[in-house]
Structure formats: structure tokens, C-alpha cells
Tab-separated table of C-alpha atoms in Angstrom:
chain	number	residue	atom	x	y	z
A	1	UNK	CA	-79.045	-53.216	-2.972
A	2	UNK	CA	-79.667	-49.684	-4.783
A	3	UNK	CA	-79.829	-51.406	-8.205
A	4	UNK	CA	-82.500	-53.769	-6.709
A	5	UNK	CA	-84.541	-50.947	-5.966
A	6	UNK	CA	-84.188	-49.805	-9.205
A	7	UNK	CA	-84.811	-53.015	-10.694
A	8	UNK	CA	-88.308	-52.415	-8.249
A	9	UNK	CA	-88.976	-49.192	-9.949
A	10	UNK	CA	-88.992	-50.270	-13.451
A	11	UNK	CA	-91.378	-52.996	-12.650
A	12	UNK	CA	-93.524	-50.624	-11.259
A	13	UNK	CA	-92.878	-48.894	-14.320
A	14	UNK	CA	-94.519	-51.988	-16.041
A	15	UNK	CA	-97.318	-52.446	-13.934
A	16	UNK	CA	-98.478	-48.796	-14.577
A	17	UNK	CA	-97.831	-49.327	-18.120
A	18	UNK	CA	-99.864	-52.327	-18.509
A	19	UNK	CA	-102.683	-50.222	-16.659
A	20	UNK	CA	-102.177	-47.311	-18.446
A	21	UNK	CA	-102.806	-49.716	-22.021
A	22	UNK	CA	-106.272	-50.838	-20.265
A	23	UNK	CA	-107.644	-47.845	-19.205
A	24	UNK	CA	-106.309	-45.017	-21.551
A	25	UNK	CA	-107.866	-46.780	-25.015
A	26	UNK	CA	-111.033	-47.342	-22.953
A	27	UNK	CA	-111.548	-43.512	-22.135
A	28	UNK	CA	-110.258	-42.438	-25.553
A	29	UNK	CA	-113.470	-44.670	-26.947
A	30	UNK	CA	-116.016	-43.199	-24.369
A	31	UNK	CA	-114.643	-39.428	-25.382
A	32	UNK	CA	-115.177	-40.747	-29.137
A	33	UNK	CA	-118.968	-42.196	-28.581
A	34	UNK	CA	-119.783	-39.288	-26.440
A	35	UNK	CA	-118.092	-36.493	-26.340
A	36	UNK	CA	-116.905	-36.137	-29.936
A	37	UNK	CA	-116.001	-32.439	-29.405
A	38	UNK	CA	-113.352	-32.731	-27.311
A	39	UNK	CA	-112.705	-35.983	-28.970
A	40	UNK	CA	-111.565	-33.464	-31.684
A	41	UNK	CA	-109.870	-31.148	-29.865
A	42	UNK	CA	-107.448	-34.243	-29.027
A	43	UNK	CA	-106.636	-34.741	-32.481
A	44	UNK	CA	-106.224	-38.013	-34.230
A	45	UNK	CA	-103.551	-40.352	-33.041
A	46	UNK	CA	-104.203	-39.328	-28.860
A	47	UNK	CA	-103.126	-42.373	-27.498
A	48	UNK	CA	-99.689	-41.761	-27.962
A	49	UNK	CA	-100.004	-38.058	-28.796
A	50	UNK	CA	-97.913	-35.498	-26.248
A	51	UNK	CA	-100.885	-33.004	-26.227
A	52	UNK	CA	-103.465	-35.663	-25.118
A	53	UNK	CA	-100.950	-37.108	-22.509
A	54	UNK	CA	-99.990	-33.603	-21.018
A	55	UNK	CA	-103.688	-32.966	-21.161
A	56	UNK	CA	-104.834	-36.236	-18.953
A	57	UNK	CA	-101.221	-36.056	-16.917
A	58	UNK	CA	-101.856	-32.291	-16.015
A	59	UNK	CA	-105.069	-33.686	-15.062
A	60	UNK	CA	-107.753	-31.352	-17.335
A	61	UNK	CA	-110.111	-34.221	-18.250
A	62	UNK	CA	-112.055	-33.385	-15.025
A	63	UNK	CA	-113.727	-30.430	-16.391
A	64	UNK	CA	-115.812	-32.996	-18.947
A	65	UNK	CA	-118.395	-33.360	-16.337
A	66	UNK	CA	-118.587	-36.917	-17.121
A	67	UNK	CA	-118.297	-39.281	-13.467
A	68	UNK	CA	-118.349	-42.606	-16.148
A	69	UNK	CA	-115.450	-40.774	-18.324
A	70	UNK	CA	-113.233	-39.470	-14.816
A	71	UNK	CA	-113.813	-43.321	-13.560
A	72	UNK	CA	-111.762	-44.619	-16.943
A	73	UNK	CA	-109.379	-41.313	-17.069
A	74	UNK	CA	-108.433	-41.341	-13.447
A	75	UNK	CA	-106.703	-45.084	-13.352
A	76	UNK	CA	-104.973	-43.913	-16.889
A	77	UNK	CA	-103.324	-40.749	-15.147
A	78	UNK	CA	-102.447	-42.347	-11.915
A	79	UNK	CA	-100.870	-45.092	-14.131
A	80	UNK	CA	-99.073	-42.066	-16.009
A	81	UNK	CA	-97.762	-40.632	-13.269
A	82	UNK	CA	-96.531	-44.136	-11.640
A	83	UNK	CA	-95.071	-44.494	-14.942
A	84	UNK	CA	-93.352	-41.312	-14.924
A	85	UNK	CA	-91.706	-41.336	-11.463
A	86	UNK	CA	-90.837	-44.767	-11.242
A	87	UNK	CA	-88.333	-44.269	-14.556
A	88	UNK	CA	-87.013	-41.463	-13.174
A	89	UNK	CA	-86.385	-42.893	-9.896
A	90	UNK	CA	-84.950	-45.836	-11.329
A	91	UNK	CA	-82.649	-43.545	-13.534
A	92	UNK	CA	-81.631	-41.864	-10.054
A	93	UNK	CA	-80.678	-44.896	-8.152
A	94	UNK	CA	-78.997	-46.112	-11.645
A	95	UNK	CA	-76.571	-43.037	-11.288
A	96	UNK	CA	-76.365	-43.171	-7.587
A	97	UNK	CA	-74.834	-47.307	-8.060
A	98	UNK	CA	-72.536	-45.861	-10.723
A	99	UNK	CA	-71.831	-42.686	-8.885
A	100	UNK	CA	-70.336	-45.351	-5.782
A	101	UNK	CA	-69.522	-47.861	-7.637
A	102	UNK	CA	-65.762	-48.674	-7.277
């Protein structure tokens, strides 16, 4: 039973992924066509980048005053942060079936 709720986690693990491909590339473009400054503060390569990813997980896009930017950045980091604790739950109940696991 505790590795198929770890089995659960990691496809919610998915699921946020697959959202987090949508809607991450689609606010990375809007910060390109319209805010180019912080565009460049980002850096090349932000998709995958740990600054940019700290920077929308921590959740400092929301001082680009920008409702049409927050509306694509907002799904990304809620899909982050799905993405995030449903690994490391899954890792936990992983260790927990080998922990009492005869």
C-alpha cells in the first residue's frame, strides 16, 4: 500500500511536470517580448537554469507588476512546487517500504 502511494506521488510528479513545460516557456517568452530587462537579469538558458527556478520557486516574479506575466508564472511555480514535494514524498514512502520491509 505505501509504495502505491508513492507510485501516486510520482505521477503527480508528472502531471506538474507536464504543466510546468506549458506554462514556464510561455512566461519566459512574455518576459522576453516585454520585459527584456529582467529577461536579462535571468540570463540565457532560464528554463532550466537554477537561478531562474529559485527565482520563480521563491516566488519573486510578483514584483514585475505584470497581472498577464503572474497569470503564466503562477501555474509554472505551483507546478514547481507540486513537482518538488511530490518526489520527495515519494522518496519518503520509498524508504519507509524498505525501512519495514521484511
Amino acid at each position: 500500500m505505501i509504495m502505491f502511494f508513492a507510485l501516486l506521488f510520482v505521477a503527480a510528479a508528472i502531471a506538474g511536470a507536464t504543466a510546468f513545460v506549458i506554462f514556464w516557456p510561455l512566461a519566459l517568452v512574455h518576459l522576453r517580448d516585454r520585459h527584456p530587462e529582467v529577461k536579462a537579469q535571468l540570463g540565457e538558458g532560464a528554463f532550466i537554469k537554477p537561478e531562474a527556478l529559485w527565482w520563480l520557486f521563491s516566488g519573486r516574479y510578483r514584483q514585475i507588476r505584470d497581472p498577464q506575466f503572474t497569470g503564466l508564472a503562477t501555474p509554472a511555480r505551483v507546478a514547481l512546487i507540486v513537482i518538488a514535494s511530490s518526489l520527495v514524498l515519494a522518496g519518503l514512502l520509498w524508504l519507509i517500504s524498505k525501512a519495514t520491509s521484511p
